[in-house]
């Protein structure tokens, strides 16, 4: 695509001395008010160098560049050169970019194949996979898609919470009160009930605690019976998680969770000791980070068992050695900020220079209208139930809107739109903000929601169906495209948003912020709908029709590619 800022800088460079093209390019602005032009060049800074009043400089530049075919109009206003790009040129340039790149529009090769790890979701096995987990799962998946589009080689890791003393308790409880059939029928709820029962019983029978600890030690030593039970709990839990991942269309390259590092920690415990970073305290091993305002990090307990952070130290090293990552990204709630700060500090004290490439991407809490969740009080909202409810509610809305649609069509659409709505809602706000999950907001077809964007995509598809294959294929091939017909305000605004799309994707990647993409595709959808209402698209004038259909096709392409970056499908009909 033409880089307009660069083209403008080249032209201006011919009329000012002593400035590099790249310096000029950095000074070119995009005015807030489109009346001030598509681009503007402020001349204040040049006054000193050129020893001339800024308005005079602006006047000289404006006169110098105004004849170029890039522009429709160039004006000097005070110290500014305001430039209006030739709409025809701009629109036809954008269209040829979008329509030749198609599914690849928005992608780039800036990553140059460098390896980026995105770790996300990472639930704890035998614990509910609840609505709180949706954030890491969905934000992480979108960050993966964005980095993939930017030309990185992405490795998706699910760092399962599948290790720790709680498994001693669970096995202990299972042996006392457990039942195989119940676990198979409903693994997570059943295992959780054992875990809860253990905590009740241990009040009366403290010896259960010793028993659980012994069991965990056996597990750590890889004893057959304990390992088999643990493995079984893990497999059954994963089956439940996978059901949810399938609904969301999410996959991973690796499920190397905490247990994977159980034999990889001693090396680092030793290294921490040898380098004098770790000290003993009441039989435990700690790293004192008080001087950095980060408290105390517990590395091993007095009984020798390791902790969450110990496994994260081993995991980061394993990832560096295995993948030689360029970036190692952790999409984990902001509640764990201190954990990640301690962990990064320890990696840096150990002298690993790649610590700077390890990035914690935090996000805020999700709460429910009915009040906060609490596992202890049984106020758990399972993610799977939320997704099913979204599909159900969407089906009702669609049935109401299309009383004649076939039930198979409705099934498929309800899934795409219902689940998409939940995903979109997750990615709508700045990730760091806490937010309240509200059904009305999620499923509103007219608001700034997933259904709205998907519906707009389906609307584009419907226009194309009506236009007919012949016209669409000519438009797609830019055959006889006359962009004169695309200079109206609404067409031009839409083209401008399309032009910005690749920049938006790069920006979202740099900031680890999918909501930047979400907002932009809402803008595109709104802009398309304005165009759709303002203009008669399928006119009798063949040339005009082809031009307009090309713009519809381009908008559809951008919406589809944008939705894909969020992990959503783009339905052809709704
Ligand atoms: N399993 C943890 C939890 O549910 C999240 C794991 C985050 N990742 C990590 N490498 N520490 O809270």
Coordinates of C-alpha atoms and ligand atoms in Angstrom, one line a residue:
X1 CA 0.0 0.0 0.0
X2 CA 1.3 3.5 -0.7
X3 CA 2.8 4.9 2.5
X4 CA 1.3 8.4 2.1
X5 CA 3.3 9.9 5.0
X6 CA 6.4 8.8 3.2
X7 CA 5.3 10.0 -0.2
X8 CA 4.4 13.4 1.3
X9 CA 7.8 13.6 3.1
X10 CA 9.6 12.9 -0.2
X11 CA 7.7 15.8 -1.8
X12 CA 8.3 18.2 1.0
X13 CA 12.0 17.3 1.2
X14 CA 12.3 18.9 -2.2
X15 CA 11.3 22.2 -0.8
X16 CA 13.1 22.3 2.6
X17 CA 16.8 22.0 3.0
X18 CA 18.6 20.4 5.9
X19 CA 16.0 17.8 6.8
X20 CA 16.1 14.1 6.2
X21 CA 13.0 12.5 4.6
X22 CA 12.5 10.3 7.7
X23 CA 12.6 13.4 10.0
X24 CA 9.9 15.0 7.9
X25 CA 7.9 11.9 7.8
X26 CA 7.9 11.9 11.7
X27 CA 6.6 15.4 11.6
X28 CA 3.6 14.7 9.3
X29 CA 0.4 14.7 11.3
X30 CA -3.1 13.4 10.8
X31 CA -5.4 16.2 11.8
X32 CA -8.3 15.4 14.2
X33 CA -10.7 17.5 12.1
X34 CA -10.8 16.1 8.5
X35 CA -11.6 19.7 7.4
X36 CA -7.9 20.4 8.0
X37 CA -6.9 17.8 5.5
X38 CA -6.0 14.2 5.5
X39 CA -2.4 15.1 6.5
X40 CA -0.8 18.2 7.9
X41 CA 2.7 19.4 8.2
X42 CA 3.5 21.9 11.0
X43 CA 6.3 24.3 10.3
X44 CA 7.1 25.7 13.7
X45 CA 10.2 23.7 14.2
X46 CA 11.7 24.8 10.9
X47 CA 11.6 28.5 11.8
X48 CA 15.0 28.4 13.6
X49 CA 16.8 26.4 10.9
X50 CA 15.4 28.4 8.0
X51 CA 15.2 31.8 9.8
X52 CA 11.8 32.5 8.4
X53 CA 8.4 32.9 10.0
X54 CA 6.5 29.6 10.1
X55 CA 3.5 30.8 8.0
X56 CA 5.9 31.9 5.3
X57 CA 7.6 28.5 5.3
X58 CA 4.3 26.8 5.1
X59 CA 3.3 29.0 2.2
X60 CA 6.4 28.1 0.3
X61 CA 5.9 24.4 0.8
X62 CA 2.3 24.5 -0.1
X63 CA 3.0 26.3 -3.3
X64 CA 5.8 23.9 -4.1
X65 CA 3.9 20.6 -3.7
X66 CA 0.4 21.6 -4.7
X67 CA 0.7 20.6 -8.3
X68 CA 1.5 16.9 -7.5
X69 CA -1.1 14.4 -8.6
X70 CA -1.0 12.9 -5.1
X71 CA -3.2 15.8 -3.9
X72 CA -6.6 17.1 -4.6
X73 CA -5.8 20.3 -2.8
X74 CA -3.0 21.8 -0.6
X75 CA -3.6 24.8 1.7
X76 CA -1.5 26.9 3.9
X77 CA -3.3 27.7 7.2
X78 CA -1.1 29.7 9.6
X79 CA 2.0 27.6 10.3
X80 CA 0.5 24.5 8.7
X81 CA 0.5 22.9 5.3
X82 CA -2.8 21.1 5.1
X83 CA -2.9 18.4 2.5
X84 CA -6.0 16.7 0.9
X85 CA -5.1 13.5 -0.8
X86 CA -6.7 12.8 -4.1
X87 CA -9.6 10.7 -3.1
X88 CA -9.7 8.7 -6.3
X89 CA -6.1 7.8 -6.0
X90 CA -6.4 7.0 -2.4
X91 CA -9.5 4.8 -2.7
X92 CA -8.2 2.9 -5.7
X93 CA -4.9 2.3 -3.9
X94 CA -6.6 0.9 -0.8
X95 CA -9.0 -1.3 -2.8
X96 CA -6.2 -2.8 -4.9
X97 CA -4.3 -3.6 -1.7
X98 CA -7.2 -5.2 0.1
X99 CA -8.5 -7.1 -2.9
X100 CA -5.2 -8.6 -4.0
X101 CA -4.1 -9.6 -0.5
X102 CA -7.6 -11.0 0.5
X103 CA -7.2 -13.2 3.5
X104 CA -3.7 -11.8 4.0
X105 CA -4.8 -8.2 4.2
X106 CA -3.6 -6.9 7.5
X107 CA -0.8 -9.4 7.8
X108 CA 2.8 -8.4 7.6
X109 CA 6.2 -10.1 7.8
X110 CA 7.7 -7.8 10.5
X111 CA 8.2 -10.8 12.8
X112 CA 10.6 -12.3 10.3
X113 CA 9.8 -15.8 11.6
X114 CA 11.2 -15.1 15.1
X115 CA 9.7 -17.3 17.8
X116 CA 7.3 -15.9 20.3
X117 CA 5.7 -18.0 23.1
X118 CA 2.2 -17.1 24.2
X119 CA 1.2 -18.8 27.4
X120 CA -2.5 -18.6 28.1
X121 CA -5.5 -20.2 29.8
X122 CA -3.5 -22.4 32.1
X123 CA -6.3 -23.5 34.4
X124 CA -5.8 -25.7 37.5
X125 CA -6.8 -29.3 37.0
X126 CA -9.6 -30.7 39.2
X127 CA -10.8 -27.2 39.7
X128 CA -13.7 -25.5 38.0
X129 CA -13.0 -24.0 34.6
X130 CA -15.1 -20.9 35.4
X131 CA -16.0 -17.6 33.8
X132 CA -12.9 -16.0 35.4
X133 CA -10.7 -18.2 33.1
X134 CA -12.3 -16.9 30.0
X135 CA -10.1 -13.8 30.0
X136 CA -6.7 -15.4 29.8
X137 CA -8.1 -17.9 27.3
X138 CA -9.6 -15.5 24.9
X139 CA -7.1 -12.6 25.3
X140 CA -4.2 -15.1 24.9
X141 CA -5.7 -16.7 21.8
X142 CA -6.1 -13.3 20.2
X143 CA -2.6 -12.3 21.0
X144 CA -1.4 -15.5 19.4
X145 CA -3.5 -14.7 16.3
X146 CA -2.1 -11.2 16.1
X147 CA 1.5 -12.3 16.4
X148 CA 0.9 -15.0 13.9
X149 CA -0.4 -12.4 11.5
X150 CA 2.6 -10.2 12.1
X151 CA 4.9 -12.9 10.8
X152 CA 6.1 -14.5 14.1
X153 CA 6.4 -18.2 14.7
X154 CA 4.1 -18.6 17.7
X155 CA 4.2 -21.4 20.2
X156 CA 1.0 -21.7 22.2
X157 CA 1.5 -23.1 25.7
X158 CA -1.1 -24.1 28.3
X159 CA 0.8 -24.1 31.6
X160 CA -1.6 -26.4 33.4
X161 CA -1.8 -26.1 37.1
X162 CA -1.4 -29.9 37.5
X163 CA 1.0 -30.1 40.4
X164 CA 1.3 -29.3 44.1
X165 CA 0.4 -30.6 47.5
X166 CA -3.3 -30.4 46.8
X167 CA -3.0 -33.5 44.8
X168 CA -1.9 -35.4 47.9
X169 CA -5.1 -34.2 49.5
X170 CA -7.2 -35.2 46.5
X171 CA -5.8 -38.7 46.3
X172 CA -6.2 -39.1 50.0
X173 CA -9.9 -38.0 49.8
X174 CA -10.6 -40.2 46.8
X175 CA -9.2 -43.2 48.7
X176 CA -11.4 -42.5 51.7
X177 CA -14.7 -41.4 50.1
X178 CA -14.2 -41.6 46.4
X179 CA -16.0 -43.4 43.7
X180 CA -14.8 -44.1 40.2
X181 CA -18.1 -43.8 38.3
X182 CA -18.7 -40.4 39.8
X183 CA -15.4 -39.1 38.7
X184 CA -15.9 -40.4 35.2
X185 CA -19.4 -38.9 34.9
X186 CA -18.5 -35.5 36.2
X187 CA -14.8 -35.2 36.9
X188 CA -14.3 -31.7 38.0
X189 CA -17.3 -31.3 40.2
X190 CA -16.7 -34.6 41.8
X191 CA -13.0 -34.1 42.4
X192 CA -13.7 -30.6 43.8
X193 CA -16.2 -32.1 46.2
X194 CA -13.5 -34.5 47.5
X195 CA -11.2 -31.7 48.0
X196 CA -13.8 -29.8 49.9
X197 CA -14.7 -32.8 52.0
X198 CA -11.0 -33.2 52.8
X199 CA -10.9 -29.7 54.3
X200 CA -14.0 -30.4 56.4
X201 CA -12.8 -33.8 57.7
X202 CA -9.3 -32.6 58.5
X203 CA -10.7 -30.3 61.2
X204 CA -11.7 -33.4 63.1
X205 CA -9.0 -35.7 61.9
X206 CA -5.7 -33.9 61.7
X207 CA -3.9 -37.1 60.9
X208 CA -5.4 -36.8 57.4
X209 CA -3.0 -34.0 56.7
X210 CA 0.0 -36.3 57.4
X211 CA -1.5 -38.9 55.2
X212 CA -1.9 -36.4 52.3
X213 CA 1.6 -35.2 52.7
X214 CA 2.9 -38.7 52.5
X215 CA 0.9 -39.3 49.4
X216 CA 2.3 -36.2 47.7
X217 CA 5.8 -37.3 48.5
X218 CA 5.1 -40.7 46.9
X219 CA 3.8 -38.8 43.9
X220 CA 6.9 -36.7 43.8
X221 CA 8.9 -39.9 43.8
X222 CA 6.9 -41.2 40.9
X223 CA 5.3 -44.2 42.8
X224 CA 3.1 -46.2 40.5
X225 CA -0.3 -46.1 42.2
X226 CA -0.2 -42.4 43.1
X227 CA 1.1 -41.4 39.7
X228 CA -1.7 -43.4 38.0
X229 CA -4.4 -41.8 40.0
X230 CA -3.0 -38.3 39.4
X231 CA -2.7 -39.1 35.7
X232 CA -6.3 -40.2 35.6
X233 CA -7.5 -37.0 37.4
X234 CA -5.5 -35.0 34.9
X235 CA -6.8 -36.8 31.8
X236 CA -10.4 -36.5 33.0
X237 CA -10.0 -32.8 33.8
X238 CA -8.4 -32.2 30.4
X239 CA -11.3 -33.8 28.7
X240 CA -13.6 -31.2 30.3
X241 CA -11.3 -28.3 29.4
X242 CA -11.0 -29.6 25.8
X243 CA -14.7 -29.5 25.4
X244 CA -14.7 -25.8 26.2
X245 CA -11.6 -25.1 24.0
X246 CA -13.4 -26.9 21.1
X247 CA -16.4 -24.6 21.6
X248 CA -14.1 -21.6 21.5
X249 CA -12.1 -23.0 18.6
X250 CA -8.9 -22.8 20.6
X251 CA -5.9 -25.1 20.4
X252 CA -2.4 -25.3 22.0
X253 CA 0.9 -26.6 20.8
X254 CA 2.0 -27.7 24.3
X255 CA 0.3 -28.7 27.6
X256 CA 3.6 -28.7 29.5
X257 CA 2.2 -27.6 32.8
X258 CA 3.6 -27.4 36.3
X259 CA 4.1 -31.2 36.7
X260 CA 6.3 -31.2 33.6
X261 CA 8.9 -29.2 35.6
X262 CA 8.8 -31.5 38.7
X263 CA 12.2 -33.0 37.8
X264 CA 13.7 -29.8 36.3
X265 CA 13.8 -27.6 39.5
X266 CA 16.7 -29.0 41.5
X267 CA 19.2 -27.5 39.1
X268 CA 17.9 -24.0 39.7
X269 CA 17.5 -24.4 43.5
X270 CA 21.2 -25.3 43.5
X271 CA 22.1 -22.4 41.2
X272 CA 20.2 -20.0 43.5
X273 CA 22.1 -21.3 46.4
X274 CA 25.5 -21.3 44.7
X275 CA 25.1 -17.8 43.5
X276 CA 24.2 -16.7 47.1
X277 CA 20.8 -15.4 46.1
X278 CA 18.8 -17.8 48.2
X279 CA 19.0 -18.2 52.0
X280 CA 17.7 -20.6 54.6
X281 CA 14.9 -19.5 57.0
X282 CA 13.3 -21.9 59.5
X283 CA 14.2 -24.8 57.3
X284 CA 12.7 -23.3 54.2
X285 CA 14.6 -21.7 51.3
X286 CA 13.7 -18.1 50.5
X287 CA 14.9 -15.2 48.3
X288 CA 14.7 -12.0 50.2
X289 CA 13.5 -9.3 47.7
X290 CA 12.7 -6.7 50.4
X291 CA 15.3 -4.3 49.1
X292 CA 13.4 -4.2 45.8
X293 CA 10.0 -3.7 47.5
X294 CA 9.0 -7.2 46.4
X295 CA 8.8 -9.1 49.8
X296 CA 10.0 -12.6 50.2
X297 CA 9.8 -15.4 47.7
X298 CA 9.5 -18.9 49.0
X299 CA 11.5 -21.4 46.9
X300 CA 11.2 -24.6 48.8
X301 CA 9.2 -25.4 52.0
X302 CA 10.8 -26.9 55.1
X303 CA 9.7 -30.4 53.9
X304 CA 11.6 -29.8 50.7
X305 CA 8.6 -29.4 48.5
X306 CA 8.7 -26.8 45.7
X307 CA 6.4 -24.0 44.9
X308 CA 4.6 -22.3 42.1
X309 CA 7.4 -19.8 41.5
X310 CA 10.1 -22.5 41.6
X311 CA 8.3 -24.2 38.7
X312 CA 8.0 -20.9 36.8
X313 CA 11.8 -20.4 37.1
X314 CA 12.4 -23.8 35.7
X315 CA 9.8 -23.3 33.0
X316 CA 11.3 -20.0 31.7
X317 CA 14.7 -21.7 31.4
X318 CA 13.2 -24.7 29.6
X319 CA 11.4 -22.4 27.2
X320 CA 14.6 -20.5 26.4
X321 CA 16.6 -23.7 25.9
X322 CA 13.9 -25.4 23.9
X323 CA 12.5 -22.5 21.7
X324 CA 15.1 -19.8 22.0
X325 CA 12.3 -17.3 22.2
X326 CA 12.4 -13.7 21.0
X327 CA 9.5 -13.0 23.4
X328 CA 8.0 -15.2 26.1
X329 CA 4.5 -13.8 26.9
X330 CA 2.4 -14.7 29.9
X331 CA -1.3 -13.8 29.8
X332 CA -2.2 -14.0 33.5
X333 CA -4.5 -12.0 35.7
X334 CA -3.2 -8.9 37.4
X335 CA -3.8 -10.5 40.8
X336 CA -0.5 -12.3 40.0
X337 CA 1.5 -9.1 39.4
X338 CA 3.6 -9.6 42.5
X339 CA 4.4 -13.2 41.6
X340 CA 5.6 -12.2 38.1
X341 CA 7.6 -9.3 39.5
X342 CA 9.4 -11.5 42.0
X343 CA 10.0 -14.1 39.3
X344 CA 11.5 -11.6 36.9
X345 CA 13.7 -10.2 39.6
X346 CA 15.0 -13.6 40.5
X347 CA 15.7 -14.4 36.8
X348 CA 17.6 -11.2 36.6
X349 CA 19.6 -11.8 39.8
X350 CA 20.5 -15.2 38.3
X351 CA 22.0 -13.2 35.4
X352 CA 19.8 -14.4 32.6
X353 CA 19.8 -11.5 30.1
X354 CA 16.8 -12.9 28.4
X355 CA 14.7 -12.0 31.4
X356 CA 13.8 -8.7 29.6
X357 CA 12.1 -10.8 26.9
X358 CA 9.7 -12.4 29.4
X359 CA 6.5 -10.4 29.5
X360 CA 3.6 -10.6 31.9
X361 CA 0.5 -9.4 30.2
X362 CA -2.0 -8.8 33.0
X363 CA -5.7 -8.2 32.8
X364 CA -8.5 -7.1 35.2
X365 CA -11.2 -9.1 36.9
X366 CA -14.5 -10.1 35.4
X367 CA -17.5 -10.1 37.8
X368 CA -21.1 -11.0 37.4
X369 CA -24.1 -8.8 37.8
X370 CA -25.3 -11.0 40.6
X371 CA -22.2 -10.3 42.6
X372 CA -18.7 -11.7 42.8
X373 CA -17.9 -15.3 42.3
X374 CA -16.7 -17.4 45.2
X375 CA -15.6 -21.0 44.9
X376 CA -15.9 -21.5 48.6
X377 CA -19.6 -20.4 48.7
X378 CA -20.4 -22.4 45.6
X379 CA -21.0 -19.3 43.5
X380 CA -19.1 -20.6 40.6
X381 CA -20.2 -19.9 37.1
X382 CA -18.8 -22.5 34.7
X383 CA -17.5 -21.2 31.5
X384 CA -19.1 -24.0 29.6
X385 CA -22.5 -23.0 31.0
X386 CA -22.0 -19.4 30.0
X387 CA -21.2 -20.5 26.4
X388 CA -24.2 -22.8 26.2
X389 CA -26.4 -20.1 27.5
X390 CA -25.1 -17.6 25.0
X391 CA -25.8 -20.1 22.2
X392 CA -29.3 -20.7 23.6
X393 CA -30.2 -17.0 23.9
X394 CA -28.8 -16.2 20.5
X395 CA -31.0 -19.0 19.0
X396 CA -34.1 -17.3 20.5
X397 CA -33.1 -14.0 19.0
X398 CA -32.4 -15.4 15.6
X399 CA -35.6 -17.4 15.5
X400 CA -37.6 -14.3 16.3
X401 CA -35.8 -12.4 13.5
X402 CA -36.0 -15.2 10.9
X403 CA -39.1 -17.2 11.5
X404 CA -38.6 -19.1 8.2
X405 CA -34.9 -20.2 8.6
X406 CA -34.2 -23.9 8.7
X407 CA -33.2 -25.3 12.1
X408 CA -29.8 -26.5 10.9
X409 CA -28.9 -23.0 9.7
X410 CA -30.1 -21.6 13.0
X411 CA -28.0 -24.2 15.0
X412 CA -24.8 -23.2 13.2
X413 CA -25.4 -19.5 13.3
X414 CA -26.4 -19.6 17.0
X415 CA -23.1 -21.2 17.8
X416 CA -21.0 -18.8 15.7
X417 CA -22.8 -15.7 17.0
X418 CA -23.5 -16.8 20.6
X419 CA -19.9 -17.8 21.3
X420 CA -18.5 -15.0 19.2
X421 CA -20.5 -12.6 21.3
X422 CA -18.9 -13.7 24.5
X423 CA -15.4 -13.6 22.9
X424 CA -16.0 -10.2 21.5
X425 CA -17.2 -8.8 24.8
X426 CA -14.0 -10.1 26.5
X427 CA -11.9 -8.2 23.9
X428 CA -13.9 -5.0 23.8
X429 CA -12.4 -3.3 26.8
X430 CA -8.9 -2.3 27.6
X431 CA -7.7 -5.6 29.1
X432 CA -6.5 -4.1 32.3
X433 CA -9.9 -2.8 33.2
X434 CA -12.2 -4.8 35.5
X435 CA -15.6 -5.4 34.0
X436 CA -19.0 -6.7 34.7
X437 CA -20.4 -9.5 32.5
X438 CA -23.9 -8.4 31.4
X439 CA -26.1 -10.6 29.1
X440 CA -28.0 -7.6 27.6
X441 CA -24.8 -6.0 26.6
X442 CA -23.1 -9.1 25.2
X443 CA -26.0 -10.0 22.9
X444 CA -27.2 -6.6 21.7
X445 CA -27.3 -6.8 17.9
X446 CA -27.2 -3.1 17.5
X447 CA -24.6 -2.1 20.1
X448 CA -20.8 -2.2 19.7
X449 CA -20.9 -6.0 19.9
X450 CA -19.8 -9.2 18.3
X451 CA -23.3 -9.8 16.8
X452 CA -23.3 -6.3 15.3
X453 CA -20.0 -6.8 13.5
X454 CA -20.9 -10.3 12.4
X455 CA -24.2 -9.1 11.2
X456 CA -22.5 -6.3 9.2
X457 CA -20.3 -9.0 7.6
X458 CA -23.3 -11.0 6.7
X459 CA -24.9 -7.9 5.3
X460 CA -21.9 -7.4 3.0
X461 CA -22.2 -11.0 1.9
X462 CA -25.8 -10.5 1.2
X463 CA -25.1 -7.4 -1.0
X464 CA -22.5 -9.5 -2.9
X465 CA -25.0 -12.3 -3.4
X466 CA -27.5 -9.8 -4.9
X467 CA -24.9 -8.2 -7.1
X468 CA -24.3 -11.6 -8.8
X469 CA -21.1 -13.6 -9.5
X470 CA -20.2 -11.8 -12.7
X471 CA -20.1 -8.3 -11.1
X472 CA -18.4 -9.6 -7.9
X473 CA -15.6 -11.3 -9.9
X474 CA -15.0 -8.2 -12.0
X475 CA -14.9 -6.1 -8.8
X476 CA -12.5 -8.6 -7.1
X477 CA -10.2 -8.4 -10.1
X478 CA -10.4 -4.6 -10.1
X479 CA -11.5 -5.0 -13.7
X480 CA -12.6 -1.6 -15.0
X481 CA -12.6 -0.1 -11.5
X482 CA -13.4 3.6 -11.6
X483 CA -12.9 5.0 -8.2
X484 CA -14.6 8.3 -9.2
X485 CA -17.7 6.7 -7.8
X486 CA -16.1 6.2 -4.4
X487 CA -15.4 9.8 -3.5
X488 CA -18.5 10.5 -1.4
X489 CA -17.9 11.2 2.3
X490 CA -19.1 7.8 3.5
X491 CA -17.1 5.9 0.9
X492 CA -14.0 7.8 1.6
X493 CA -14.2 7.5 5.4
X494 CA -14.6 3.7 5.0
X495 CA -11.6 3.5 2.7
X496 CA -9.6 5.5 5.3
X497 CA -10.4 3.0 8.0
X498 CA -9.4 0.1 5.7
X499 CA -6.1 1.8 5.0
X500 CA -5.4 2.0 8.7
X501 CA -6.2 -1.7 9.4
X502 CA -2.6 -3.1 9.0
X503 CA -1.3 -0.3 11.3
X504 CA -3.9 -1.2 13.9
X505 CA -2.9 -4.9 13.9
X506 CA 0.8 -3.9 14.4
X507 CA -0.2 -1.5 17.2
X508 CA -2.3 -4.2 18.9
X509 CA 0.6 -6.6 18.8
X510 CA 3.0 -4.1 20.2
X511 CA 0.7 -3.2 23.1
X512 CA -0.6 -6.8 23.6
X513 CA -4.0 -5.2 23.3
X514 CA -6.6 -7.0 21.2
X515 CA -9.2 -4.4 22.1
X516 CA -7.5 -2.1 19.6
X517 CA -8.5 -4.5 16.8
X518 CA -12.0 -4.9 18.3
X519 CA -12.6 -1.1 18.3
X520 CA -11.3 -0.7 14.8
X521 CA -13.6 -3.3 13.3
X522 CA -16.5 -1.8 15.1
X523 CA -15.5 1.5 13.4
X524 CA -15.3 -0.3 10.1
X525 CA -18.7 -1.9 10.6
X526 CA -20.3 1.4 11.5
X527 CA -18.7 3.1 8.6
X528 CA -19.9 0.4 6.2
X529 CA -23.4 0.7 7.5
X530 CA -23.3 4.5 6.9
X531 CA -22.1 3.8 3.3
X532 CA -24.8 1.2 2.9
X533 CA -27.6 3.6 4.0
X534 CA -26.3 6.6 2.1
X535 CA -25.6 5.0 -1.2
X536 CA -27.4 3.1 -3.8
X537 CA -25.0 0.3 -4.3
X538 CA -26.6 -1.9 -6.9
X539 CA -27.3 0.7 -9.5
X540 CA -28.0 0.2 -13.2
X541 CA -24.7 2.0 -14.1
X542 CA -22.4 -1.0 -14.5
X543 CA -19.2 0.9 -13.9
X544 CA -20.6 2.5 -10.7
X545 CA -21.9 -0.8 -9.5
X546 CA -18.5 -2.5 -9.9
X547 CA -16.8 0.2 -8.0
X548 CA -19.2 0.1 -5.1
X549 CA -19.2 -3.7 -5.0
X550 CA -15.4 -3.6 -4.8
X551 CA -15.7 -1.4 -1.7
X552 CA -18.2 -3.8 -0.2
X553 CA -15.9 -6.7 -0.9
X554 CA -13.0 -4.8 0.7
X555 CA -15.0 -4.0 3.8
X556 CA -16.1 -7.6 4.1
X557 CA -12.5 -8.8 3.8
X558 CA -11.3 -6.4 6.6
X559 CA -14.2 -7.4 8.9
X560 CA -13.5 -11.1 8.3
X561 CA -9.8 -10.8 8.9
X562 CA -10.4 -8.6 11.9
X563 CA -12.8 -11.1 13.4
X564 CA -10.3 -13.9 12.7
X565 CA -7.7 -12.0 14.8
X566 CA -10.1 -12.1 17.7
X567 CA -10.7 -15.8 17.3
X568 CA -14.2 -15.3 15.8
X569 CA -15.9 -16.6 12.7
X570 CA -17.6 -14.4 10.1
X571 CA -21.0 -15.8 9.0
X572 CA -22.2 -15.4 5.4
X573 CA -25.8 -15.2 6.6
X574 CA -27.5 -14.4 9.8
Ligands
LIG1 N1 -2.7 -22.0 37.0 C1 -2.6 -20.6 37.4 C2 -3.9 -20.2 37.9 O1 -4.9 -20.7 37.5 C3 -2.1 -19.7 36.3 C4 -0.8 -20.1 35.7 C5 -0.1 -18.9 35.1 N2 1.1 -19.2 34.4 C6 2.3 -19.2 35.0 N3 3.3 -19.6 34.2 N4 2.5 -19.0 36.2 O2 -3.9 -19.2 38.6

